[in-house]
Amino acid sequence: MLREHNNQETENGKVHFRAGFQSAYVQQRPVSVWLPPGYDSENGRQYRVIYAHDGQNLFDPRTSFAGVDWGLHRAMSRLLAKEEGKDTLIVGIWNTPARYREYDPQKVFERYLSRAEQAAYSREHGRPLSDLYLRFIVEELKPYIDSRYRTLPAMSDTFLLGSSMGGVVSAYALCEYPGVFGGAACLSTHWPTVNGRMIDYLADRLPVPGSRRLYFDYGTLGADAQYGPLQQKADEVLRRRGYVAGQHWITRRFEGEDHSEQAWRRRVDIPLQFLLK
């Protein structure tokens, strides 16, 4: 159940804020839904949907933990001006204190780590909860969004977006639910999680490319400085699985950029454009 709290309307569209989304799988949380300008007009158009993690960081600096939001609504407005982002809405899924565990790829933990490795990992991070988090999105949130808004519910029109651990869970969701999600944008993907075994999981579970799109990137400063070698291994997996660079997937390296909302804000137009082209 959703409880409406505060809807904000700007020149960059409207954000519906819903508090207290109840779930049978995970802790309740707010959800923000961005609607592009013109959504409320009687045109009957249906809209593609991007499900974005860390929802409190996407649209409003007052709710972002860093005091800087991604400006996703402004980025989408820029794409609209170039007729590259039309007919798309964004669902921002707020995180909770269980963020790391909800974004950590559960089957990677269960199937690719030994029992000793699992015990040590759990002591530091806790056992992953991402399978429950994805059930929340697929079985509860998406049906609500599809019933409440004029969406195009098919796989080819449903995407994911996240940074750091949000990038990990976006790639994981694409593999776990290949019939639901058609693309994922993974910024500063935190490949070292689960002892770096996400790469092995991708080699086994990455779906055939078809119409799917995957975007990866990383900077060269801070936490991002460690991502390059693992990203190269992920890129090699993509090539072996038949993904064509520039068509099915792209990886971008951003010299001098760090692991921060400010960095992701500066470049989020690029993954949005790739997903929605």
Short mmCIF file of C-alpha atoms in Angstrom, two decimals:
data_model
loop_
_atom_site.label_atom_id
_atom_site.label_comp_id
_atom_site.label_asym_id
_atom_site.label_seq_id
_atom_site.Cartn_x
_atom_site.Cartn_y
_atom_site.Cartn_z
CA MET A 1 0.00 0.00 0.00
CA LEU A 2 1.22 3.49 -0.86
CA ARG A 3 0.50 6.65 1.08
CA GLU A 4 0.82 9.89 -0.89
CA HIS A 5 2.88 12.52 0.88
CA ASN A 6 4.05 15.34 -1.36
CA ASN A 7 3.86 15.86 -5.10
CA GLN A 8 6.20 18.43 -6.62
CA GLU A 9 5.73 20.02 -10.03
CA THR A 10 8.45 21.93 -11.84
CA GLU A 11 9.34 22.94 -15.37
CA ASN A 12 11.15 19.59 -15.57
CA GLY A 13 8.03 17.52 -14.93
CA LYS A 14 6.31 16.26 -11.81
CA VAL A 15 7.57 14.05 -8.98
CA HIS A 16 4.99 11.95 -7.12
CA PHE A 17 6.36 11.06 -3.70
CA ARG A 18 4.84 8.06 -1.98
CA ALA A 19 5.71 7.10 1.58
CA GLY A 20 5.36 3.74 3.26
CA PHE A 21 5.26 1.28 0.39
CA GLN A 22 4.36 -1.91 2.24
CA SER A 23 6.07 -5.12 1.16
CA ALA A 24 5.85 -8.78 2.10
CA TYR A 25 9.55 -9.17 1.29
CA VAL A 26 11.49 -6.12 2.49
CA GLN A 27 11.22 -3.16 4.82
CA GLN A 28 8.71 -0.54 3.72
CA ARG A 29 10.19 2.53 2.04
CA PRO A 30 9.29 5.66 0.08
CA VAL A 31 9.07 5.65 -3.70
CA SER A 32 9.41 8.70 -5.97
CA VAL A 33 7.90 8.65 -9.46
CA TRP A 34 9.03 11.25 -11.98
CA LEU A 35 6.55 12.06 -14.75
CA PRO A 36 7.73 14.06 -17.77
CA PRO A 37 6.06 17.32 -18.78
CA GLY A 38 2.82 16.63 -20.59
CA TYR A 39 2.11 13.32 -18.87
CA ASP A 40 -1.21 14.58 -17.48
CA SER A 41 -2.50 15.74 -20.85
CA GLU A 42 -5.18 13.60 -22.42
CA ASN A 43 -2.95 12.07 -25.07
CA GLY A 44 -3.22 8.43 -24.02
CA ARG A 45 0.47 7.82 -24.61
CA GLN A 46 2.15 4.96 -22.76
CA TYR A 47 5.58 5.31 -21.16
CA ARG A 48 8.73 3.28 -20.75
CA VAL A 49 9.92 2.91 -17.16
CA ILE A 50 13.35 3.15 -15.52
CA TYR A 51 13.55 1.67 -12.01
CA ALA A 52 16.36 3.52 -10.22
CA HIS A 53 17.92 2.56 -6.89
CA ASP A 54 18.91 4.97 -4.09
CA GLY A 55 15.77 6.93 -4.90
CA GLN A 56 16.31 9.66 -2.29
CA ASN A 57 19.45 10.77 -4.14
CA LEU A 58 17.90 11.23 -7.58
CA PHE A 59 15.65 14.30 -7.65
CA ASP A 60 16.08 16.45 -4.54
CA PRO A 61 19.29 17.59 -2.79
CA ARG A 62 17.35 17.93 0.48
CA THR A 63 16.85 14.16 0.68
CA SER A 64 20.19 13.10 -0.79
CA PHE A 65 22.60 11.85 1.86
CA ALA A 66 25.40 13.88 0.25
CA GLY A 67 23.33 17.04 -0.20
CA VAL A 68 23.68 16.67 -3.98
CA ASP A 69 21.09 14.91 -6.12
CA TRP A 70 21.60 13.30 -9.51
CA GLY A 71 19.26 15.79 -11.19
CA LEU A 72 17.64 12.94 -13.10
CA HIS A 73 14.58 15.04 -13.92
CA ARG A 74 16.81 17.71 -15.44
CA ALA A 75 18.83 15.12 -17.36
CA MET A 76 15.63 13.67 -18.78
CA SER A 77 14.45 17.14 -19.74
CA ARG A 78 17.69 17.66 -21.64
CA LEU A 79 17.08 14.42 -23.52
CA LEU A 80 13.49 15.45 -24.19
CA ALA A 81 14.76 18.66 -25.75
CA LYS A 82 16.79 16.50 -28.14
CA GLU A 83 13.83 14.11 -28.62
CA GLU A 84 15.89 11.27 -27.14
CA GLY A 85 14.08 10.66 -23.85
CA LYS A 86 10.42 11.02 -24.71
CA ASP A 87 7.71 8.85 -23.23
CA THR A 88 9.75 7.65 -20.23
CA LEU A 89 9.07 7.86 -16.51
CA ILE A 90 11.46 7.11 -13.64
CA VAL A 91 10.66 5.22 -10.45
CA GLY A 92 13.10 6.08 -7.66
CA ILE A 93 13.24 3.29 -5.06
CA TRP A 94 14.55 4.67 -1.78
CA ASN A 95 17.13 2.66 0.09
CA THR A 96 16.99 1.59 3.75
CA PRO A 97 19.59 0.77 6.43
CA ALA A 98 19.73 -2.68 4.78
CA ARG A 99 20.98 -1.09 1.53
CA TYR A 100 24.21 -3.07 1.16
CA ARG A 101 22.53 -6.39 1.87
CA GLU A 102 19.58 -5.64 -0.43
CA TYR A 103 21.90 -4.72 -3.30
CA ASP A 104 24.42 -7.55 -2.73
CA PRO A 105 23.90 -10.38 -5.29
CA GLN A 106 22.51 -13.25 -3.26
CA LYS A 107 23.05 -16.16 -5.63
CA VAL A 108 26.67 -15.10 -6.13
CA PHE A 109 27.12 -15.38 -2.36
CA GLU A 110 25.30 -18.73 -2.13
CA ARG A 111 26.77 -20.47 -5.16
CA TYR A 112 30.24 -19.05 -5.69
CA LEU A 113 31.61 -18.72 -2.14
CA SER A 114 32.69 -21.64 0.02
CA ARG A 115 31.06 -22.04 3.43
CA ALA A 116 34.13 -20.59 5.08
CA GLU A 117 34.07 -17.63 2.72
CA GLN A 118 30.34 -17.13 3.37
CA ALA A 119 30.88 -17.11 7.13
CA ALA A 120 33.68 -14.55 6.92
CA TYR A 121 31.75 -12.40 4.46
CA SER A 122 28.58 -12.50 6.59
CA ARG A 123 30.48 -11.33 9.64
CA GLU A 124 31.59 -8.23 7.76
CA HIS A 125 28.58 -7.43 5.56
CA GLY A 126 25.68 -9.68 6.60
CA ARG A 127 24.01 -12.20 4.32
CA PRO A 128 22.73 -10.71 1.05
CA LEU A 129 19.00 -9.98 0.73
CA SER A 130 18.86 -9.04 -2.94
CA ASP A 131 16.57 -11.87 -4.01
CA LEU A 132 13.88 -10.55 -1.66
CA TYR A 133 14.56 -6.99 -2.83
CA LEU A 134 14.11 -8.03 -6.46
CA ARG A 135 10.90 -9.89 -5.63
CA PHE A 136 9.65 -6.65 -4.08
CA ILE A 137 10.37 -4.79 -7.33
CA VAL A 138 9.07 -7.44 -9.72
CA GLU A 139 6.07 -8.77 -7.79
CA GLU A 140 4.90 -5.72 -5.86
CA LEU A 141 6.28 -2.40 -7.11
CA LYS A 142 6.20 -2.97 -10.86
CA PRO A 143 2.58 -4.26 -10.85
CA TYR A 144 1.56 -1.19 -8.85
CA ILE A 145 3.35 1.20 -11.22
CA ASP A 146 1.88 -0.56 -14.27
CA SER A 147 -1.63 -0.31 -12.80
CA ARG A 148 -1.34 3.28 -11.57
CA TYR A 149 0.48 4.86 -14.51
CA ARG A 150 0.27 4.56 -18.30
CA THR A 151 3.28 2.32 -18.78
CA LEU A 152 4.63 0.01 -21.44
CA PRO A 153 5.13 -3.05 -19.22
CA ALA A 154 7.09 -5.25 -21.63
CA MET A 155 10.71 -6.27 -21.04
CA SER A 156 11.91 -4.11 -23.94
CA ASP A 157 10.50 -1.00 -22.25
CA THR A 158 11.62 -1.66 -18.65
CA PHE A 159 15.07 -0.64 -17.42
CA LEU A 160 17.22 -0.38 -14.29
CA LEU A 161 19.68 2.25 -13.15
CA GLY A 162 22.03 2.45 -10.19
CA SER A 163 25.49 3.36 -8.97
CA SER A 164 28.05 1.46 -6.92
CA MET A 165 26.14 -1.41 -5.24
CA GLY A 166 23.09 -0.12 -7.12
CA GLY A 167 24.99 -0.88 -10.31
CA VAL A 168 25.71 -4.40 -9.08
CA VAL A 169 22.08 -5.16 -8.26
CA SER A 170 20.97 -3.69 -11.61
CA ALA A 171 23.18 -6.12 -13.53
CA TYR A 172 22.10 -8.93 -11.19
CA ALA A 173 18.41 -8.17 -11.78
CA LEU A 174 18.89 -8.25 -15.54
CA CYS A 175 20.29 -11.77 -15.21
CA GLU A 176 17.76 -13.00 -12.65
CA TYR A 177 14.74 -11.59 -14.49
CA PRO A 178 15.65 -11.50 -18.19
CA GLY A 179 11.97 -11.56 -19.12
CA VAL A 180 11.23 -8.45 -17.06
CA PHE A 181 14.13 -6.04 -17.65
CA GLY A 182 15.52 -5.08 -21.03
CA GLY A 183 18.46 -2.92 -19.99
CA ALA A 184 20.55 -1.73 -17.08
CA ALA A 185 22.78 1.28 -16.51
CA CYS A 186 25.47 0.51 -13.94
CA LEU A 187 27.58 3.51 -12.90
CA SER A 188 30.76 2.92 -10.87
CA THR A 189 29.79 -0.73 -10.47
CA HIS A 190 31.22 -2.07 -7.21
CA TRP A 191 32.68 -5.27 -8.66
CA PRO A 192 34.75 -6.15 -5.56
CA THR A 193 31.61 -7.15 -3.63
CA VAL A 194 31.15 -10.86 -2.85
CA ASN A 195 34.92 -11.28 -3.23
CA GLY A 196 34.75 -10.24 -6.88
CA ARG A 197 32.77 -13.32 -7.89
CA MET A 198 30.05 -11.36 -9.69
CA ILE A 199 32.19 -11.75 -12.82
CA ASP A 200 31.91 -15.55 -12.60
CA TYR A 201 28.16 -15.26 -12.16
CA LEU A 202 27.88 -13.09 -15.27
CA ALA A 203 29.83 -15.65 -17.26
CA ASP A 204 27.24 -18.27 -16.29
CA ARG A 205 24.01 -16.28 -16.21
CA LEU A 206 24.23 -13.30 -18.55
CA PRO A 207 21.24 -13.53 -20.93
CA VAL A 208 21.67 -13.52 -24.69
CA PRO A 209 21.93 -9.93 -25.94
CA GLY A 210 18.95 -9.64 -28.30
CA SER A 211 17.44 -6.21 -27.74
CA ARG A 212 19.04 -5.80 -24.31
CA ARG A 213 21.37 -2.96 -23.42
CA LEU A 214 23.99 -2.78 -20.67
CA TYR A 215 25.93 0.32 -19.69
CA PHE A 216 28.96 0.33 -17.39
CA ASP A 217 31.34 3.09 -16.36
CA TYR A 218 33.93 4.00 -13.76
CA GLY A 219 36.15 6.88 -12.71
CA THR A 220 39.79 6.88 -11.75
CA LEU A 221 39.73 8.38 -8.25
CA GLY A 222 38.61 7.14 -4.85
CA ALA A 223 36.78 3.81 -4.77
CA ASP A 224 36.47 3.90 -8.55
CA ALA A 225 40.23 3.57 -8.93
CA GLN A 226 39.98 -0.15 -8.15
CA TYR A 227 37.29 -0.95 -10.71
CA GLY A 228 39.22 -0.89 -13.98
CA PRO A 229 40.72 -4.43 -13.98
CA LEU A 230 37.44 -6.08 -12.89
CA GLN A 231 35.48 -4.03 -15.42
CA GLN A 232 37.81 -5.30 -18.13
CA LYS A 233 37.03 -8.87 -17.05
CA ALA A 234 33.31 -8.10 -17.20
CA ASP A 235 33.75 -6.62 -20.68
CA GLU A 236 35.46 -9.82 -21.83
CA VAL A 237 32.52 -11.86 -20.51
CA LEU A 238 30.14 -9.66 -22.48
CA ARG A 239 32.14 -10.19 -25.66
CA ARG A 240 32.19 -13.96 -25.18
CA ARG A 241 28.44 -13.95 -24.65
CA GLY A 242 27.88 -12.18 -27.97
CA TYR A 243 27.36 -8.60 -26.80
CA VAL A 244 28.56 -6.14 -29.42
CA ALA A 245 30.27 -3.02 -28.07
CA GLY A 246 28.36 0.12 -28.96
CA GLN A 247 25.25 -1.83 -29.84
CA HIS A 248 24.38 -4.09 -26.91
CA TRP A 249 26.71 -2.58 -24.33
CA ILE A 250 29.16 0.22 -23.70
CA THR A 251 31.79 0.78 -21.02
CA ARG A 252 33.10 4.27 -20.35
CA ARG A 253 36.12 5.35 -18.31
CA PHE A 254 36.02 8.87 -16.83
CA GLU A 255 39.45 10.23 -16.08
CA GLY A 256 39.61 12.28 -12.89
CA GLU A 257 36.13 11.35 -11.66
CA ASP A 258 35.48 9.85 -8.25
CA HIS A 259 32.82 7.79 -6.48
CA SER A 260 30.19 10.43 -5.71
CA GLU A 261 26.74 11.79 -6.51
CA GLN A 262 28.44 14.82 -8.07
CA ALA A 263 30.33 12.60 -10.51
CA TRP A 264 27.25 10.59 -11.46
CA ARG A 265 25.21 13.75 -11.87
CA ARG A 266 27.77 15.07 -14.36
CA ARG A 267 27.51 12.03 -16.64
CA VAL A 268 24.07 10.48 -16.12
CA ASP A 269 22.86 11.81 -19.49
CA ILE A 270 25.15 9.28 -21.20
CA PRO A 271 23.64 6.08 -19.74
CA LEU A 272 20.11 7.47 -20.08
CA GLN A 273 20.71 8.21 -23.74
CA PHE A 274 22.12 4.72 -24.33
CA LEU A 275 19.24 2.94 -22.60
CA LEU A 276 16.54 4.95 -24.34
CA LYS A 277 17.95 5.35 -27.83
#
